[in-house]
Amino acid sequence: MSGNIVSLGGLTIGSKDALEKAMASDGCSSSGATGCGSKQAPEDMDPATWAKVKDHPCYSEEAHHYFARMHVAVAPACNIQCNYCNRKYDCANESRPGVVSERLTPEEAARKVIAVANEVPQLSVLGIAGPGDSCADWKKTKETFTRVTEDIPDIRLCLSSNGLALPEHVEELVDMNVDHVTITINMIDPEVGAKIYPWIRYGNKRYYGVEASKILHERQMLALDMLVERGILVKVNSVLIPGINDEHLLEVNKEVKRRGAFLHNIMPLISDPAHGTHFGLTGQRGPTAAELQKVQEACAGGANLMKHCRQCRADAVGLLGEDRGQEFSLDKLPEEVAYDPAARETYKDWVAKEREDRRAAAEDAKAETGASVAETAPKLLVAVATQGGGRINQHFGHASEFQVFEVDTDGVRFAFHRRCDNYCVDGAGEEDRLDRVIATLEGIDTVLCAKIGDCPRETLAEAGITVLQDHAYDYIETAVSAVYRARMGLAPARAERA
Ligand code: CLF
Ligand code: SF4
């Protein structure tokens, strides 16, 4: 295991001893004695594809433990109307609905990207996901990408679009070395589409109903085919709308796989009357977690599914699941800023070594567990508190989301994440919040964190959830395998005994 401590941009990762020391004074003091699938790895693809996804947090689940994305909200115009969108807010196709971002000019956006790159060494991807459609507002999207790559040539460019205007820009995307494009495809049947899109604007004319959805569908398929043909990786986003496209998404999944999409991200509709959308105002509900899981399971064997999406903001900054956008608002940006590549380069080198080490540790744990546990042994769900680096390195009270891994004789796999309000506020635990965290963790067997106080640990135990801090700073896979072996009544793995 890597022996050096690395502390970059607020993310501290390193050897267990060094990290325990570093974290000893940091944390909650509100109780008791201690104070209160979507796996995409090198073996899954050819080396050229892996080179494109290995540092993209959305295209590789593994990468999302190490690398950050940022969005710049430069493209406010849109050419269609989705029933889950209110234009007062950002594009809900790849942004959390009901959220308004700070709109930037391409010049401001380029300045912001440089400021973030200097402060957040994990930054690897610049995405444009609104606030409208990146291709409907093409000039601003293109100018932003062009300005940024002049200063930071190794940043990956990523774009999200509803697809209608996308075919017109594919050649320019190739010229700009854009490797990753998301198309939101909610239907392949215009009759279904008519329930989602009231109108589109295409060629200076508005189209309505089924006719509009037919055009949109044809343009989306054309864009997908053109991008795949040119070697650009395409992620398809689909918003799951119960009663409208839930069963239909199986057909979408098959079709986009057939056409060569790299990933399919099925996102839950978030519908709230307060957002003022057609669906929100007419009572169209979003899916439950169980309904989302059912559709994802039904798609097994089709296009690879992304399960670690966090439905970001159009101005998100940081690792998926964290949002540092407020640190880089326009009023905090320097008037002039020069890019310094040193921190990002150091970080990349460190990640390359750390990843290899983690992968080897995960393989060892899998081999030992698989050899000694009966294949019929039940699967466990283990939630981890992590702030990146693939390690158990966050205090229970600080976690505003838990990543849930499933483990069986086949190894440890990311399953889903669950969000909650962090239990500790200003160093003190809040009971109401703990009740909500417990509700969030329903169905989870064990929680692994870097530290927890006696009081919340006992309350969670009463609710049937074991919380362990013994695996603090271990790799997630090593720790989760250890929990599994203990549950199965087996001796610790060799690495743990040593
Ligand atoms: Fe942004 Fe989207 Fe590119 Fe990622 S987000 S444009 S592909 S860099 Fe990622 Fe955020 Fe989910 Fe999008 S977690 S909403 S899938
Ligand atoms: Fe709104 Fe995005 Fe749909 Fe345009 S594509 S209507 S901005 S959700």
mmCIF file with all atom_site columns, N, CA and C and ligand atoms in Angstrom, residues 56-59 69-71 94-95 125-129 158-160 180 182 235 237 265 267 306 308-313 320, ligand 1:
data_model
loop_
_atom_site.group_PDB
_atom_site.id
_atom_site.type_symbol
_atom_site.label_atom_id
_atom_site.label_alt_id
_atom_site.label_comp_id
_atom_site.label_asym_id
_atom_site.label_entity_id
_atom_site.label_seq_id
_atom_site.pdbx_PDB_ins_code
_atom_site.Cartn_x
_atom_site.Cartn_y
_atom_site.Cartn_z
_atom_site.occupancy
_atom_site.B_iso_or_equiv
_atom_site.pdbx_formal_charge
_atom_site.auth_seq_id
_atom_site.auth_comp_id
_atom_site.auth_asym_id
_atom_site.auth_atom_id
_atom_site.pdbx_PDB_model_num
ATOM   1   N  N   . HIS A 1 56  ? -12.147 10.239 -16.646 1.00 0.00 ? 56  HIS A N   1
ATOM   2   C  CA  . HIS A 1 56  ? -13.453 10.913 -16.761 1.00 0.00 ? 56  HIS A CA  1
ATOM   3   C  C   . HIS A 1 56  ? -14.382 10.365 -15.677 1.00 0.00 ? 56  HIS A C   1
ATOM   4   N  N   . PRO A 1 57  ? -14.742 11.202 -14.706 1.00 0.00 ? 57  PRO A N   1
ATOM   5   C  CA  . PRO A 1 57  ? -15.495 10.683 -13.561 1.00 0.00 ? 57  PRO A CA  1
ATOM   6   C  C   . PRO A 1 57  ? -16.880 10.147 -13.900 1.00 0.00 ? 57  PRO A C   1
ATOM   7   N  N   . CYS A 1 58  ? -17.457 10.559 -15.023 1.00 0.00 ? 58  CYS A N   1
ATOM   8   C  CA  . CYS A 1 58  ? -18.788 10.052 -15.370 1.00 0.00 ? 58  CYS A CA  1
ATOM   9   C  C   . CYS A 1 58  ? -18.711 8.783  -16.203 1.00 0.00 ? 58  CYS A C   1
ATOM   10  N  N   . TYR A 1 59  ? -17.667 8.638  -17.002 1.00 0.00 ? 59  TYR A N   1
ATOM   11  C  CA  . TYR A 1 59  ? -17.569 7.489  -17.908 1.00 0.00 ? 59  TYR A CA  1
ATOM   12  C  C   . TYR A 1 59  ? -16.904 6.287  -17.244 1.00 0.00 ? 59  TYR A C   1
ATOM   13  N  N   . ARG A 1 69  ? -14.963 16.947 -12.220 1.00 0.00 ? 69  ARG A N   1
ATOM   14  C  CA  . ARG A 1 69  ? -15.429 17.669 -13.416 1.00 0.00 ? 69  ARG A CA  1
ATOM   15  C  C   . ARG A 1 69  ? -15.846 19.061 -12.988 1.00 0.00 ? 69  ARG A C   1
ATOM   16  N  N   . MET A 1 70  ? -15.881 19.955 -13.944 1.00 0.00 ? 70  MET A N   1
ATOM   17  C  CA  . MET A 1 70  ? -16.539 21.227 -13.683 1.00 0.00 ? 70  MET A CA  1
ATOM   18  C  C   . MET A 1 70  ? -17.389 21.595 -14.886 1.00 0.00 ? 70  MET A C   1
ATOM   19  N  N   . HIS A 1 71  ? -18.487 22.237 -14.611 1.00 0.00 ? 71  HIS A N   1
ATOM   20  C  CA  . HIS A 1 71  ? -19.362 22.732 -15.670 1.00 0.00 ? 71  HIS A CA  1
ATOM   21  C  C   . HIS A 1 71  ? -19.288 24.243 -15.698 1.00 0.00 ? 71  HIS A C   1
ATOM   22  N  N   . GLU A 1 94  ? -29.289 17.348 -17.880 1.00 0.00 ? 94  GLU A N   1
ATOM   23  C  CA  . GLU A 1 94  ? -28.074 16.867 -17.220 1.00 0.00 ? 94  GLU A CA  1
ATOM   24  C  C   . GLU A 1 94  ? -27.775 17.706 -15.988 1.00 0.00 ? 94  GLU A C   1
ATOM   25  N  N   . SER A 1 95  ? -28.752 18.402 -15.499 1.00 0.00 ? 95  SER A N   1
ATOM   26  C  CA  . SER A 1 95  ? -28.538 19.245 -14.323 1.00 0.00 ? 95  SER A CA  1
ATOM   27  C  C   . SER A 1 95  ? -29.671 18.979 -13.346 1.00 0.00 ? 95  SER A C   1
ATOM   28  N  N   . VAL A 1 125 ? -12.028 17.202 -16.307 1.00 0.00 ? 125 VAL A N   1
ATOM   29  C  CA  . VAL A 1 125 ? -13.023 17.356 -17.374 1.00 0.00 ? 125 VAL A CA  1
ATOM   30  C  C   . VAL A 1 125 ? -13.739 18.703 -17.264 1.00 0.00 ? 125 VAL A C   1
ATOM   31  N  N   . LEU A 1 126 ? -13.886 19.347 -18.409 1.00 0.00 ? 126 LEU A N   1
ATOM   32  C  CA  . LEU A 1 126 ? -14.733 20.535 -18.495 1.00 0.00 ? 126 LEU A CA  1
ATOM   33  C  C   . LEU A 1 126 ? -15.986 20.165 -19.284 1.00 0.00 ? 126 LEU A C   1
ATOM   34  N  N   . GLY A 1 127 ? -17.140 20.305 -18.640 1.00 0.00 ? 127 GLY A N   1
ATOM   35  C  CA  . GLY A 1 127 ? -18.393 19.968 -19.311 1.00 0.00 ? 127 GLY A CA  1
ATOM   36  C  C   . GLY A 1 127 ? -19.252 21.199 -19.529 1.00 0.00 ? 127 GLY A C   1
ATOM   37  N  N   . ILE A 1 128 ? -19.987 21.187 -20.633 1.00 0.00 ? 128 ILE A N   1
ATOM   38  C  CA  . ILE A 1 128 ? -21.004 22.226 -20.834 1.00 0.00 ? 128 ILE A CA  1
ATOM   39  C  C   . ILE A 1 128 ? -22.350 21.514 -20.902 1.00 0.00 ? 128 ILE A C   1
ATOM   40  N  N   . ALA A 1 129 ? -23.162 21.798 -19.900 1.00 0.00 ? 129 ALA A N   1
ATOM   41  C  CA  . ALA A 1 129 ? -24.452 21.110 -19.774 1.00 0.00 ? 129 ALA A CA  1
ATOM   42  C  C   . ALA A 1 129 ? -25.529 22.144 -19.490 1.00 0.00 ? 129 ALA A C   1
ATOM   43  N  N   . CYS A 1 158 ? -16.262 17.914 -22.638 1.00 0.00 ? 158 CYS A N   1
ATOM   44  C  CA  . CYS A 1 158 ? -17.450 17.057 -22.560 1.00 0.00 ? 158 CYS A CA  1
ATOM   45  C  C   . CYS A 1 158 ? -18.675 17.928 -22.793 1.00 0.00 ? 158 CYS A C   1
ATOM   46  N  N   . LEU A 1 159 ? -19.626 17.377 -23.490 1.00 0.00 ? 159 LEU A N   1
ATOM   47  C  CA  . LEU A 1 159 ? -20.748 18.200 -23.919 1.00 0.00 ? 159 LEU A CA  1
ATOM   48  C  C   . LEU A 1 159 ? -22.041 17.412 -23.736 1.00 0.00 ? 159 LEU A C   1
ATOM   49  N  N   . SER A 1 160 ? -23.087 18.105 -23.348 1.00 0.00 ? 160 SER A N   1
ATOM   50  C  CA  . SER A 1 160 ? -24.382 17.439 -23.206 1.00 0.00 ? 160 SER A CA  1
ATOM   51  C  C   . SER A 1 160 ? -25.406 18.191 -24.043 1.00 0.00 ? 160 SER A C   1
ATOM   52  N  N   . HIS A 1 180 ? -16.133 13.123 -25.581 1.00 0.00 ? 180 HIS A N   1
ATOM   53  C  CA  . HIS A 1 180 ? -17.288 12.649 -24.810 1.00 0.00 ? 180 HIS A CA  1
ATOM   54  C  C   . HIS A 1 180 ? -18.499 13.535 -25.070 1.00 0.00 ? 180 HIS A C   1
ATOM   55  N  N   . THR A 1 182 ? -22.822 13.646 -24.472 1.00 0.00 ? 182 THR A N   1
ATOM   56  C  CA  . THR A 1 182 ? -24.049 13.050 -23.936 1.00 0.00 ? 182 THR A CA  1
ATOM   57  C  C   . THR A 1 182 ? -25.243 13.522 -24.763 1.00 0.00 ? 182 THR A C   1
ATOM   58  N  N   . LYS A 1 235 ? -22.527 8.994  -24.299 1.00 0.00 ? 235 LYS A N   1
ATOM   59  C  CA  . LYS A 1 235 ? -23.353 8.570  -23.161 1.00 0.00 ? 235 LYS A CA  1
ATOM   60  C  C   . LYS A 1 235 ? -24.776 9.018  -23.465 1.00 0.00 ? 235 LYS A C   1
ATOM   61  N  N   . ASN A 1 237 ? -28.348 9.853  -21.853 1.00 0.00 ? 237 ASN A N   1
ATOM   62  C  CA  . ASN A 1 237 ? -29.124 10.095 -20.636 1.00 0.00 ? 237 ASN A CA  1
ATOM   63  C  C   . ASN A 1 237 ? -30.590 9.857  -20.957 1.00 0.00 ? 237 ASN A C   1
ATOM   64  N  N   . ASN A 1 265 ? -27.324 6.235  -19.047 1.00 0.00 ? 265 ASN A N   1
ATOM   65  C  CA  . ASN A 1 265 ? -27.546 6.773  -17.706 1.00 0.00 ? 265 ASN A CA  1
ATOM   66  C  C   . ASN A 1 265 ? -29.039 7.011  -17.533 1.00 0.00 ? 265 ASN A C   1
ATOM   67  N  N   . MET A 1 267 ? -31.846 8.311  -15.437 1.00 0.00 ? 267 MET A N   1
ATOM   68  C  CA  . MET A 1 267 ? -31.933 9.245  -14.305 1.00 0.00 ? 267 MET A CA  1
ATOM   69  C  C   . MET A 1 267 ? -33.386 9.363  -13.861 1.00 0.00 ? 267 MET A C   1
ATOM   70  N  N   . MET A 1 306 ? -24.725 3.519  -16.370 1.00 0.00 ? 306 MET A N   1
ATOM   71  C  CA  . MET A 1 306 ? -24.043 4.371  -15.404 1.00 0.00 ? 306 MET A CA  1
ATOM   72  C  C   . MET A 1 306 ? -24.936 4.425  -14.171 1.00 0.00 ? 306 MET A C   1
ATOM   73  N  N   . HIS A 1 308 ? -23.584 5.876  -11.130 1.00 0.00 ? 308 HIS A N   1
ATOM   74  C  CA  . HIS A 1 308 ? -23.020 6.773  -10.130 1.00 0.00 ? 308 HIS A CA  1
ATOM   75  C  C   . HIS A 1 308 ? -23.284 8.245  -10.458 1.00 0.00 ? 308 HIS A C   1
ATOM   76  N  N   . CYS A 1 309 ? -24.250 8.505  -11.332 1.00 0.00 ? 309 CYS A N   1
ATOM   77  C  CA  . CYS A 1 309 ? -24.593 9.898  -11.680 1.00 0.00 ? 309 CYS A CA  1
ATOM   78  C  C   . CYS A 1 309 ? -25.138 10.631 -10.446 1.00 0.00 ? 309 CYS A C   1
ATOM   79  N  N   . ARG A 1 310 ? -24.777 11.898 -10.303 1.00 0.00 ? 310 ARG A N   1
ATOM   80  C  CA  . ARG A 1 310 ? -25.266 12.678 -9.150  1.00 0.00 ? 310 ARG A CA  1
ATOM   81  C  C   . ARG A 1 310 ? -26.210 13.798 -9.587  1.00 0.00 ? 310 ARG A C   1
ATOM   82  N  N   . GLN A 1 311 ? -26.625 13.787 -10.844 1.00 0.00 ? 311 GLN A N   1
ATOM   83  C  CA  . GLN A 1 311 ? -27.491 14.857 -11.363 1.00 0.00 ? 311 GLN A CA  1
ATOM   84  C  C   . GLN A 1 311 ? -26.954 16.227 -10.903 1.00 0.00 ? 311 GLN A C   1
ATOM   85  N  N   . CYS A 1 312 ? -25.838 16.592 -11.522 1.00 0.00 ? 312 CYS A N   1
ATOM   86  C  CA  . CYS A 1 312 ? -25.072 17.776 -11.098 1.00 0.00 ? 312 CYS A CA  1
ATOM   87  C  C   . CYS A 1 312 ? -25.789 19.085 -11.436 1.00 0.00 ? 312 CYS A C   1
ATOM   88  N  N   . ARG A 1 313 ? -25.228 20.155 -10.956 1.00 0.00 ? 313 ARG A N   1
ATOM   89  C  CA  . ARG A 1 313 ? -25.658 21.486 -11.370 1.00 0.00 ? 313 ARG A CA  1
ATOM   90  C  C   . ARG A 1 313 ? -24.955 21.864 -12.677 1.00 0.00 ? 313 ARG A C   1
ATOM   91  N  N   . LEU A 1 320 ? -17.666 14.117 -8.212  1.00 0.00 ? 320 LEU A N   1
ATOM   92  C  CA  . LEU A 1 320 ? -19.108 13.911 -8.271  1.00 0.00 ? 320 LEU A CA  1
ATOM   93  C  C   . LEU A 1 320 ? -19.599 13.753 -6.833  1.00 0.00 ? 320 LEU A C   1
HETATM 94  FE FE1 . CLF B 2 .   ? -20.625 16.983 -16.992 1.00 0.00 ? 1   CLF B FE1 1
HETATM 95  FE FE2 . CLF B 2 .   ? -22.191 15.246 -18.003 1.00 0.00 ? 1   CLF B FE2 1
HETATM 96  FE FE3 . CLF B 2 .   ? -19.831 15.553 -19.039 1.00 0.00 ? 1   CLF B FE3 1
HETATM 97  FE FE4 . CLF B 2 .   ? -20.107 14.429 -16.694 1.00 0.00 ? 1   CLF B FE4 1
HETATM 98  S  S1  . CLF B 2 .   ? -21.914 15.390 -15.609 1.00 0.00 ? 1   CLF B S1  1
HETATM 99  S  S2  . CLF B 2 .   ? -21.438 17.052 -19.045 1.00 0.00 ? 1   CLF B S2  1
HETATM 100 S  S3  . CLF B 2 .   ? -20.861 13.613 -18.612 1.00 0.00 ? 1   CLF B S3  1
HETATM 101 S  S4  . CLF B 2 .   ? -18.692 16.055 -17.176 1.00 0.00 ? 1   CLF B S4  1
HETATM 102 FE FE5 . CLF B 2 .   ? -21.927 13.127 -14.831 1.00 0.00 ? 1   CLF B FE5 1
HETATM 103 FE FE6 . CLF B 2 .   ? -23.208 14.982 -13.548 1.00 0.00 ? 1   CLF B FE6 1
HETATM 104 FE FE7 . CLF B 2 .   ? -24.403 12.723 -14.022 1.00 0.00 ? 1   CLF B FE7 1
HETATM 105 FE FE8 . CLF B 2 .   ? -23.906 14.360 -15.955 1.00 0.00 ? 1   CLF B FE8 1
HETATM 106 S  S5  . CLF B 2 .   ? -22.621 12.985 -12.757 1.00 0.00 ? 1   CLF B S5  1
HETATM 107 S  S6  . CLF B 2 .   ? -25.246 14.781 -14.278 1.00 0.00 ? 1   CLF B S6  1
HETATM 108 S  S7  . CLF B 2 .   ? -23.545 12.156 -15.957 1.00 0.00 ? 1   CLF B S7  1
#
